[in-house]
C-alpha cells in the first residue's frame, strides 16, 4: 500500500501513526515533492470512485486564486474533468490528503481513523 502525504499535515501524521501501530507495510509518497502525473491522479480517482473536484482542497489560497468555485469556469462534469486534473498536477497542494492506495486496487481518503482502518482491512 502507498500513502500520499504532506509531512506538515496533522491528519497525515495521525494516519502514519495508525499504520505503524498496526504494523502495516506501506510506502510513503510526499506528493508535494514527488508530484503525481495526470495518469496517476486518474488512477487514484478511479480507485476512489471520485471526481477530481471531490479531492480538491478548495479552501487553499491557490484554489481561491484560481476561482475554483466558479462553476462556469470550472464545471464539475465531464467537460471540466481534465482541467481539474491538470490543476491538481500543476498545484499538488490542492490534493486532499492523506490518500491511501490499497493492495486490492482501491483507495481511500484517510482523514479519519476509520478510513485508515478501512484501508488496512483491504490489504
mmCIF file of N, CA and C in Angstrom:
data_model
loop_
_atom_site.group_PDB
_atom_site.id
_atom_site.type_symbol
_atom_site.label_atom_id
_atom_site.label_comp_id
_atom_site.label_asym_id
_atom_site.label_seq_id
_atom_site.Cartn_x
_atom_site.Cartn_y
_atom_site.Cartn_z
ATOM 1 N N UNK A 1 0.845 -1.169 0.000
ATOM 2 C CA UNK A 1 0.000 0.000 0.000
ATOM 3 C C UNK A 1 0.887 1.227 0.000
ATOM 4 N N UNK A 2 0.339 2.303 -0.544
ATOM 5 C CA UNK A 2 1.066 3.571 -0.610
ATOM 6 C C UNK A 2 0.200 4.649 0.016
ATOM 7 N N UNK A 3 0.844 5.587 0.714
ATOM 8 C CA UNK A 3 0.111 6.702 1.303
ATOM 9 C C UNK A 3 0.720 8.002 0.783
ATOM 10 N N UNK A 4 -0.154 8.846 0.218
ATOM 11 C CA UNK A 4 0.268 10.161 -0.251
ATOM 12 C C UNK A 4 0.114 11.119 0.919
ATOM 13 N N UNK A 5 1.214 11.781 1.295
ATOM 14 C CA UNK A 5 1.170 12.673 2.451
ATOM 15 C C UNK A 5 1.846 14.009 2.190
ATOM 16 N N UNK A 6 1.495 14.946 3.043
ATOM 17 C CA UNK A 6 2.221 16.189 3.232
ATOM 18 C C UNK A 6 2.709 16.099 4.682
ATOM 19 N N UNK A 7 4.022 16.032 4.915
ATOM 20 C CA UNK A 7 4.520 15.859 6.277
ATOM 21 C C UNK A 7 4.051 16.935 7.261
ATOM 22 N N UNK A 8 3.674 18.111 6.766
ATOM 23 C CA UNK A 8 3.216 19.188 7.636
ATOM 24 C C UNK A 8 1.766 18.992 8.091
ATOM 25 N N UNK A 9 1.078 18.016 7.524
ATOM 26 C CA UNK A 9 -0.351 17.802 7.788
ATOM 27 C C UNK A 9 -0.543 16.893 9.007
ATOM 28 N N UNK A 10 -1.309 17.363 9.976
ATOM 29 C CA UNK A 10 -1.538 16.569 11.188
ATOM 30 C C UNK A 10 -2.331 15.292 10.885
ATOM 31 N N UNK A 11 -3.270 15.349 9.962
ATOM 32 C CA UNK A 11 -4.050 14.146 9.613
ATOM 33 C C UNK A 11 -3.154 13.100 8.960
ATOM 34 N N UNK A 12 -2.165 13.550 8.191
ATOM 35 C CA UNK A 12 -1.212 12.616 7.581
ATOM 36 C C UNK A 12 -0.365 11.956 8.665
ATOM 37 N N UNK A 13 0.105 12.749 9.612
ATOM 38 C CA UNK A 13 0.921 12.190 10.691
ATOM 39 C C UNK A 13 0.107 11.207 11.526
ATOM 40 N N UNK A 14 -1.166 11.522 11.771
ATOM 41 C CA UNK A 14 -2.039 10.614 12.514
ATOM 42 C C UNK A 14 -2.227 9.304 11.756
ATOM 43 N N UNK A 15 -2.451 9.393 10.451
ATOM 44 C CA UNK A 15 -2.638 8.191 9.630
ATOM 45 C C UNK A 15 -1.378 7.328 9.651
ATOM 46 N N UNK A 16 -0.205 7.960 9.534
ATOM 47 C CA UNK A 16 1.046 7.213 9.579
ATOM 48 C C UNK A 16 1.214 6.517 10.928
ATOM 49 N N UNK A 17 0.862 7.222 11.998
ATOM 50 C CA UNK A 17 0.951 6.627 13.330
ATOM 51 C C UNK A 17 0.063 5.410 13.474
ATOM 52 N N UNK A 18 -1.126 5.478 12.920
ATOM 53 C CA UNK A 18 -2.046 4.338 12.987
ATOM 54 C C UNK A 18 -1.532 3.177 12.134
ATOM 55 N N UNK A 19 -1.022 3.465 10.960
ATOM 56 C CA UNK A 19 -0.445 2.414 10.120
ATOM 57 C C UNK A 19 0.721 1.734 10.847
ATOM 58 N N UNK A 20 1.568 2.544 11.471
ATOM 59 C CA UNK A 20 2.705 1.988 12.216
ATOM 60 C C UNK A 20 2.227 1.142 13.399
ATOM 61 N N UNK A 21 1.223 1.638 14.123
ATOM 62 C CA UNK A 21 0.696 0.910 15.281
ATOM 63 C C UNK A 21 0.124 -0.441 14.876
ATOM 64 N N UNK A 22 -0.401 -0.514 13.657
ATOM 65 C CA UNK A 22 -0.982 -1.762 13.160
ATOM 66 C C UNK A 22 0.051 -2.653 12.477
ATOM 67 N N UNK A 23 1.298 -2.167 12.390
ATOM 68 C CA UNK A 23 2.349 -2.954 11.757
ATOM 69 C C UNK A 23 2.197 -3.091 10.250
ATOM 70 N N UNK A 24 1.533 -2.130 9.638
ATOM 71 C CA UNK A 24 1.289 -2.184 8.192
ATOM 72 C C UNK A 24 2.578 -1.927 7.414
ATOM 73 N N UNK A 25 2.658 -2.577 6.260
ATOM 74 C CA UNK A 25 3.745 -2.303 5.330
ATOM 75 C C UNK A 25 3.217 -1.316 4.297
ATOM 76 N N UNK A 26 3.938 -0.223 4.136
ATOM 77 C CA UNK A 26 3.477 0.806 3.211
ATOM 78 C C UNK A 26 4.655 1.618 2.708
ATOM 79 N N UNK A 27 4.402 2.331 1.629
ATOM 80 C CA UNK A 27 5.361 3.252 1.045
ATOM 81 C C UNK A 27 4.807 4.656 1.204
ATOM 82 N N UNK A 28 5.659 5.578 1.631
ATOM 83 C CA UNK A 28 5.257 6.979 1.773
ATOM 84 C C UNK A 28 5.597 7.724 0.490
ATOM 85 N N UNK A 29 4.635 8.486 0.009
ATOM 86 C CA UNK A 29 4.878 9.372 -1.132
ATOM 87 C C UNK A 29 4.592 10.797 -0.678
ATOM 88 N N UNK A 30 5.621 11.599 -0.623
ATOM 89 C CA UNK A 30 5.473 13.017 -0.304
ATOM 90 C C UNK A 30 5.078 13.708 -1.610
ATOM 91 N N UNK A 31 3.768 13.805 -1.813
ATOM 92 C CA UNK A 31 3.270 14.187 -3.135
ATOM 93 C C UNK A 31 3.547 15.636 -3.518
ATOM 94 N N UNK A 32 3.966 16.473 -2.573
ATOM 95 C CA UNK A 32 4.349 17.833 -2.944
ATOM 96 C C UNK A 32 5.726 17.846 -3.600
ATOM 97 N N UNK A 33 6.551 16.831 -3.263
ATOM 98 C CA UNK A 33 7.881 16.701 -3.854
ATOM 99 C C UNK A 33 7.861 15.754 -5.053
ATOM 100 N N UNK A 34 7.150 14.652 -4.907
ATOM 101 C CA UNK A 34 7.019 13.642 -5.960
ATOM 102 C C UNK A 34 5.597 13.765 -6.519
ATOM 103 N N UNK A 35 5.412 14.778 -7.342
ATOM 104 C CA UNK A 35 4.077 15.163 -7.807
ATOM 105 C C UNK A 35 3.482 14.075 -8.712
ATOM 106 N N UNK A 36 2.254 13.663 -8.409
ATOM 107 C CA UNK A 36 1.594 12.665 -9.260
ATOM 108 C C UNK A 36 1.356 13.206 -10.670
ATOM 109 N N UNK A 37 1.453 12.312 -11.631
ATOM 110 C CA UNK A 37 1.146 12.665 -13.010
ATOM 111 C C UNK A 37 -0.378 12.686 -13.186
ATOM 112 N N UNK A 38 -0.811 13.203 -14.308
ATOM 113 C CA UNK A 38 -2.247 13.194 -14.617
ATOM 114 C C UNK A 38 -2.775 11.762 -14.642
ATOM 115 N N UNK A 39 -2.011 10.840 -15.210
ATOM 116 C CA UNK A 39 -2.440 9.437 -15.248
ATOM 117 C C UNK A 39 -2.544 8.845 -13.851
ATOM 118 N N UNK A 40 -1.598 9.181 -12.979
ATOM 119 C CA UNK A 40 -1.666 8.680 -11.598
ATOM 120 C C UNK A 40 -2.883 9.237 -10.868
ATOM 121 N N UNK A 41 -3.189 10.497 -11.117
ATOM 122 C CA UNK A 41 -4.376 11.087 -10.496
ATOM 123 C C UNK A 41 -5.636 10.418 -11.033
ATOM 124 N N UNK A 42 -5.694 10.191 -12.345
ATOM 125 C CA UNK A 42 -6.853 9.484 -12.911
ATOM 126 C C UNK A 42 -7.005 8.103 -12.282
ATOM 127 N N UNK A 43 -5.888 7.390 -12.103
ATOM 128 C CA UNK A 43 -5.925 6.061 -11.490
ATOM 129 C C UNK A 43 -6.452 6.132 -10.054
ATOM 130 N N UNK A 44 -5.957 7.074 -9.284
ATOM 131 C CA UNK A 44 -6.425 7.217 -7.896
ATOM 132 C C UNK A 44 -7.911 7.588 -7.871
ATOM 133 N N UNK A 45 -8.322 8.462 -8.760
ATOM 134 C CA UNK A 45 -9.743 8.818 -8.821
ATOM 135 C C UNK A 45 -10.603 7.594 -9.123
ATOM 136 N N UNK A 46 -10.150 6.769 -10.074
ATOM 137 C CA UNK A 46 -10.878 5.529 -10.390
ATOM 138 C C UNK A 46 -10.937 4.625 -9.170
ATOM 139 N N UNK A 47 -9.828 4.487 -8.460
ATOM 140 C CA UNK A 47 -9.783 3.650 -7.257
ATOM 141 C C UNK A 47 -10.703 4.186 -6.168
ATOM 142 N N UNK A 48 -10.759 5.512 -6.050
ATOM 143 C CA UNK A 48 -11.603 6.148 -5.037
ATOM 144 C C UNK A 48 -13.080 6.148 -5.434
ATOM 145 N N UNK A 49 -13.337 6.099 -6.739
ATOM 146 C CA UNK A 49 -14.703 6.260 -7.214
ATOM 147 C C UNK A 49 -15.166 7.704 -7.085
ATOM 148 N N UNK A 50 -14.206 8.633 -7.233
ATOM 149 C CA UNK A 50 -14.498 10.059 -7.070
ATOM 150 C C UNK A 50 -14.065 10.833 -8.314
ATOM 151 N N UNK A 51 -14.423 12.097 -8.334
ATOM 152 C CA UNK A 51 -14.021 13.010 -9.397
ATOM 153 C C UNK A 51 -12.959 13.961 -8.848
ATOM 154 N N UNK A 52 -12.204 14.644 -9.719
ATOM 155 C CA UNK A 52 -11.114 15.491 -9.229
ATOM 156 C C UNK A 52 -11.569 16.593 -8.276
ATOM 157 N N UNK A 53 -12.731 17.165 -8.502
ATOM 158 C CA UNK A 53 -13.228 18.214 -7.612
ATOM 159 C C UNK A 53 -13.566 17.662 -6.224
ATOM 160 N N UNK A 54 -13.791 16.354 -6.139
ATOM 161 C CA UNK A 54 -14.080 15.727 -4.852
ATOM 162 C C UNK A 54 -12.846 15.619 -3.968
ATOM 163 N N UNK A 55 -11.654 15.634 -4.571
ATOM 164 C CA UNK A 55 -10.427 15.520 -3.785
ATOM 165 C C UNK A 55 -9.613 16.809 -3.831
ATOM 166 N N UNK A 56 -10.256 17.904 -4.173
ATOM 167 C CA UNK A 56 -9.587 19.197 -4.255
ATOM 168 C C UNK A 56 -9.825 19.990 -2.982
ATOM 169 N N UNK A 57 -8.749 20.512 -2.436
ATOM 170 C CA UNK A 57 -8.810 21.338 -1.226
ATOM 171 C C UNK A 57 -9.180 22.763 -1.650
ATOM 172 N N UNK A 58 -10.461 23.030 -1.696
ATOM 173 C CA UNK A 58 -10.948 24.309 -2.238
ATOM 174 C C UNK A 58 -10.735 25.497 -1.293
ATOM 175 N N UNK A 59 -10.306 25.237 -0.063
ATOM 176 C CA UNK A 59 -10.045 26.342 0.861
ATOM 177 C C UNK A 59 -8.600 26.840 0.797
ATOM 178 N N UNK A 60 -7.764 26.134 0.041
ATOM 179 C CA UNK A 60 -6.376 26.592 -0.130
ATOM 180 C C UNK A 60 -6.373 27.922 -0.883
ATOM 181 N N UNK A 61 -5.370 28.752 -0.601
ATOM 182 C CA UNK A 61 -5.289 30.052 -1.261
ATOM 183 C C UNK A 61 -5.210 29.913 -2.780
ATOM 184 N N UNK A 62 -4.464 28.923 -3.264
ATOM 185 C CA UNK A 62 -4.345 28.742 -4.717
ATOM 186 C C UNK A 62 -5.713 28.438 -5.332
ATOM 187 N N UNK A 63 -6.566 27.713 -4.611
ATOM 188 C CA UNK A 63 -7.917 27.430 -5.111
ATOM 189 C C UNK A 63 -8.714 28.722 -5.230
ATOM 190 N N UNK A 64 -8.538 29.587 -4.259
ATOM 191 C CA UNK A 64 -9.224 30.886 -4.309
ATOM 192 C C UNK A 64 -8.669 31.739 -5.439
ATOM 193 N N UNK A 65 -7.341 31.697 -5.621
ATOM 194 C CA UNK A 65 -6.718 32.464 -6.704
ATOM 195 C C UNK A 65 -7.196 31.976 -8.071
ATOM 196 N N UNK A 66 -7.386 30.662 -8.192
ATOM 197 C CA UNK A 66 -7.864 30.086 -9.454
ATOM 198 C C UNK A 66 -9.377 30.204 -9.616
ATOM 199 N N UNK A 67 -10.047 30.633 -8.576
ATOM 200 C CA UNK A 67 -11.503 30.779 -8.529
ATOM 201 C C UNK A 67 -12.175 29.433 -8.872
ATOM 202 N N UNK A 68 -11.738 28.377 -8.183
ATOM 203 C CA UNK A 68 -12.270 27.045 -8.446
ATOM 204 C C UNK A 68 -13.758 26.916 -8.143
ATOM 205 N N UNK A 69 -14.279 27.818 -7.341
ATOM 206 C CA UNK A 69 -15.708 27.739 -7.029
ATOM 207 C C UNK A 69 -16.588 28.290 -8.145
ATOM 208 N N UNK A 70 -15.972 28.890 -9.170
ATOM 209 C CA UNK A 70 -16.720 29.410 -10.310
ATOM 210 C C UNK A 70 -17.102 28.235 -11.214
ATOM 211 N N UNK A 71 -18.347 27.820 -11.134
ATOM 212 C CA UNK A 71 -18.794 26.625 -11.862
ATOM 213 C C UNK A 71 -18.871 26.845 -13.367
ATOM 214 N N UNK A 72 -18.861 28.093 -13.809
ATOM 215 C CA UNK A 72 -18.833 28.350 -15.245
ATOM 216 C C UNK A 72 -17.426 28.099 -15.773
ATOM 217 N N UNK A 73 -16.448 28.617 -15.051
ATOM 218 C CA UNK A 73 -15.044 28.464 -15.440
ATOM 219 C C UNK A 73 -14.515 27.067 -15.120
ATOM 220 N N UNK A 74 -15.024 26.468 -14.045
ATOM 221 C CA UNK A 74 -14.576 25.159 -13.568
ATOM 222 C C UNK A 74 -15.767 24.222 -13.428
ATOM 223 N N UNK A 75 -16.339 23.791 -14.566
ATOM 224 C CA UNK A 75 -17.516 22.919 -14.479
ATOM 225 C C UNK A 75 -17.184 21.582 -13.804
ATOM 226 N N UNK A 76 -18.124 21.119 -13.010
ATOM 227 C CA UNK A 76 -17.950 19.846 -12.294
ATOM 228 C C UNK A 76 -18.709 18.748 -13.031
ATOM 229 N N UNK A 77 -18.237 18.511 -14.254
ATOM 230 C CA UNK A 77 -18.802 17.450 -15.088
ATOM 231 C C UNK A 77 -17.712 17.000 -16.057
ATOM 232 N N UNK A 78 -18.059 16.127 -16.978
ATOM 233 C CA UNK A 78 -17.056 15.590 -17.905
ATOM 234 C C UNK A 78 -16.323 16.678 -18.686
ATOM 235 N N UNK A 79 -17.005 17.781 -18.968
ATOM 236 C CA UNK A 79 -16.374 18.835 -19.759
ATOM 237 C C UNK A 79 -15.228 19.517 -19.006
ATOM 238 N N UNK A 80 -15.261 19.490 -17.686
ATOM 239 C CA UNK A 80 -14.217 20.145 -16.903
ATOM 240 C C UNK A 80 -13.239 19.197 -16.237
ATOM 241 N N UNK A 81 -13.476 17.899 -16.356
ATOM 242 C CA UNK A 81 -12.683 16.904 -15.610
ATOM 243 C C UNK A 81 -11.172 17.040 -15.860
ATOM 244 N N UNK A 82 -10.771 17.129 -17.118
ATOM 245 C CA UNK A 82 -9.339 17.199 -17.429
ATOM 246 C C UNK A 82 -8.713 18.505 -16.948
ATOM 247 N N UNK A 83 -9.485 19.584 -16.958
ATOM 248 C CA UNK A 83 -8.973 20.862 -16.455
ATOM 249 C C UNK A 83 -8.701 20.759 -14.957
ATOM 250 N N UNK A 84 -9.600 20.091 -14.233
ATOM 251 C CA UNK A 84 -9.404 19.883 -12.793
ATOM 252 C C UNK A 84 -8.171 19.027 -12.540
ATOM 253 N N UNK A 85 -8.012 17.956 -13.318
ATOM 254 C CA UNK A 85 -6.852 17.075 -13.146
ATOM 255 C C UNK A 85 -5.562 17.850 -13.420
ATOM 256 N N UNK A 86 -5.563 18.659 -14.463
ATOM 257 C CA UNK A 86 -4.380 19.472 -14.780
ATOM 258 C C UNK A 86 -4.059 20.435 -13.638
ATOM 259 N N UNK A 87 -5.075 20.983 -13.006
ATOM 260 C CA UNK A 87 -4.852 21.891 -11.874
ATOM 261 C C UNK A 87 -4.223 21.149 -10.698
ATOM 262 N N UNK A 88 -4.643 19.897 -10.462
ATOM 263 C CA UNK A 88 -4.065 19.111 -9.371
ATOM 264 C C UNK A 88 -2.600 18.771 -9.644
ATOM 265 N N UNK A 89 -2.269 18.527 -10.899
ATOM 266 C CA UNK A 89 -0.883 18.256 -11.268
ATOM 267 C C UNK A 89 -0.043 19.522 -11.121
ATOM 268 N N UNK A 90 -0.575 20.626 -11.593
ATOM 269 C CA UNK A 90 0.138 21.908 -11.545
ATOM 270 C C UNK A 90 0.283 22.429 -10.121
ATOM 271 N N UNK A 91 -0.719 22.161 -9.292
ATOM 272 C CA UNK A 91 -0.753 22.675 -7.921
ATOM 273 C C UNK A 91 -1.075 21.520 -6.960
ATOM 274 N N UNK A 92 -0.113 20.637 -6.699
ATOM 275 C CA UNK A 92 -0.400 19.449 -5.893
ATOM 276 C C UNK A 92 -0.878 19.758 -4.478
ATOM 277 N N UNK A 93 -0.627 20.960 -3.998
ATOM 278 C CA UNK A 93 -1.118 21.345 -2.665
ATOM 279 C C UNK A 93 -2.643 21.257 -2.607
ATOM 280 N N UNK A 94 -3.291 21.283 -3.778
ATOM 281 C CA UNK A 94 -4.746 21.196 -3.830
ATOM 282 C C UNK A 94 -5.277 19.784 -3.581
ATOM 283 N N UNK A 95 -4.401 18.775 -3.642
ATOM 284 C CA UNK A 95 -4.848 17.388 -3.490
ATOM 285 C C UNK A 95 -5.165 17.098 -2.030
ATOM 286 N N UNK A 96 -6.361 16.578 -1.800
ATOM 287 C CA UNK A 96 -6.763 16.182 -0.452
ATOM 288 C C UNK A 96 -5.795 15.147 0.082
ATOM 289 N N UNK A 97 -5.607 15.129 1.378
ATOM 290 C CA UNK A 97 -4.634 14.234 1.984
ATOM 291 C C UNK A 97 -5.114 13.734 3.325
ATOM 292 N N UNK A 98 -4.567 12.630 3.751
ATOM 293 C CA UNK A 98 -3.758 11.664 3.024
ATOM 294 C C UNK A 98 -4.633 10.760 2.157
ATOM 295 N N UNK A 99 -4.048 10.205 1.132
ATOM 296 C CA UNK A 99 -4.730 9.208 0.295
ATOM 297 C C UNK A 99 -3.932 7.916 0.402
ATOM 298 N N UNK A 100 -4.634 6.834 0.705
ATOM 299 C CA UNK A 100 -4.001 5.523 0.784
ATOM 300 C C UNK A 100 -4.515 4.677 -0.371
ATOM 301 N N UNK A 101 -3.579 4.134 -1.151
ATOM 302 C CA UNK A 101 -3.942 3.176 -2.196
ATOM 303 C C UNK A 101 -3.688 1.784 -1.630
ATOM 304 N N UNK A 102 -4.734 0.988 -1.587
ATOM 305 C CA UNK A 102 -4.655 -0.354 -1.008
ATOM 306 C C UNK A 102 -4.217 -1.369 -2.055
ATOM 307 N N UNK A 103 -3.709 -2.480 -1.553
ATOM 308 C CA UNK A 103 -3.202 -3.527 -2.448
ATOM 309 C C UNK A 103 -4.302 -4.183 -3.276
ATOM 310 N N UNK A 104 -5.560 -4.042 -2.844
ATOM 311 C CA UNK A 104 -6.658 -4.679 -3.592
ATOM 312 C C UNK A 104 -7.142 -3.822 -4.761
ATOM 313 N N UNK A 105 -6.440 -2.700 -5.030
ATOM 314 C CA UNK A 105 -6.813 -1.854 -6.160
ATOM 315 C C UNK A 105 -7.743 -0.713 -5.808
ATOM 316 N N UNK A 106 -8.118 -0.594 -4.536
ATOM 317 C CA UNK A 106 -8.972 0.500 -4.107
ATOM 318 C C UNK A 106 -8.116 1.582 -3.461
ATOM 319 N N UNK A 107 -8.763 2.647 -3.050
ATOM 320 C CA UNK A 107 -8.081 3.735 -2.344
ATOM 321 C C UNK A 107 -9.079 4.405 -1.415
ATOM 322 N N UNK A 108 -8.549 5.106 -0.419
ATOM 323 C CA UNK A 108 -9.391 5.883 0.492
ATOM 324 C C UNK A 108 -8.707 7.213 0.779
ATOM 325 N N UNK A 109 -9.528 8.233 0.988
ATOM 326 C CA UNK A 109 -9.031 9.484 1.541
ATOM 327 C C UNK A 109 -9.059 9.252 3.049
ATOM 328 N N UNK A 110 -7.876 9.150 3.636
ATOM 329 C CA UNK A 110 -7.734 8.659 5.008
ATOM 330 C C UNK A 110 -7.668 9.784 6.038
ATOM 331 N N UNK A 111 -8.704 10.605 6.081
ATOM 332 C CA UNK A 111 -8.727 11.738 7.002
ATOM 333 C C UNK A 111 -9.235 11.356 8.388
ATOM 334 N N UNK A 112 -9.728 10.130 8.549
ATOM 335 C CA UNK A 112 -10.196 9.676 9.852
ATOM 336 C C UNK A 112 -9.549 8.335 10.187
ATOM 337 N N UNK A 113 -9.542 7.989 11.467
ATOM 338 C CA UNK A 113 -9.017 6.683 11.874
ATOM 339 C C UNK A 113 -9.796 5.558 11.212
ATOM 340 N N UNK A 114 -11.117 5.731 11.099
ATOM 341 C CA UNK A 114 -11.949 4.698 10.464
ATOM 342 C C UNK A 114 -11.551 4.482 9.006
ATOM 343 N N UNK A 115 -11.233 5.556 8.304
ATOM 344 C CA UNK A 115 -10.827 5.430 6.904
ATOM 345 C C UNK A 115 -9.487 4.702 6.794
ATOM 346 N N UNK A 116 -8.571 4.989 7.724
ATOM 347 C CA UNK A 116 -7.277 4.289 7.719
ATOM 348 C C UNK A 116 -7.512 2.806 7.995
ATOM 349 N N UNK A 117 -8.362 2.493 8.962
ATOM 350 C CA UNK A 117 -8.662 1.091 9.271
ATOM 351 C C UNK A 117 -9.319 0.395 8.074
ATOM 352 N N UNK A 118 -10.169 1.131 7.356
ATOM 353 C CA UNK A 118 -10.789 0.580 6.156
ATOM 354 C C UNK A 118 -9.719 0.188 5.144
ATOM 355 N N UNK A 119 -8.739 1.076 4.929
ATOM 356 C CA UNK A 119 -7.649 0.766 4.005
ATOM 357 C C UNK A 119 -6.846 -0.441 4.492
ATOM 358 N N UNK A 120 -6.615 -0.523 5.785
ATOM 359 C CA UNK A 120 -5.872 -1.653 6.344
ATOM 360 C C UNK A 120 -6.626 -2.972 6.114
ATOM 361 N N UNK A 121 -7.934 -2.921 6.207
ATOM 362 C CA UNK A 121 -8.718 -4.129 6.023
ATOM 363 C C UNK A 121 -8.694 -4.623 4.576
ATOM 364 N N UNK A 122 -8.348 -3.741 3.673
ATOM 365 C CA UNK A 122 -8.299 -4.091 2.240
ATOM 366 C C UNK A 122 -6.936 -4.642 1.836
ATOM 367 N N UNK A 123 -5.991 -4.569 2.777
ATOM 368 C CA UNK A 123 -4.658 -5.115 2.480
ATOM 369 C C UNK A 123 -3.830 -4.111 1.835
#
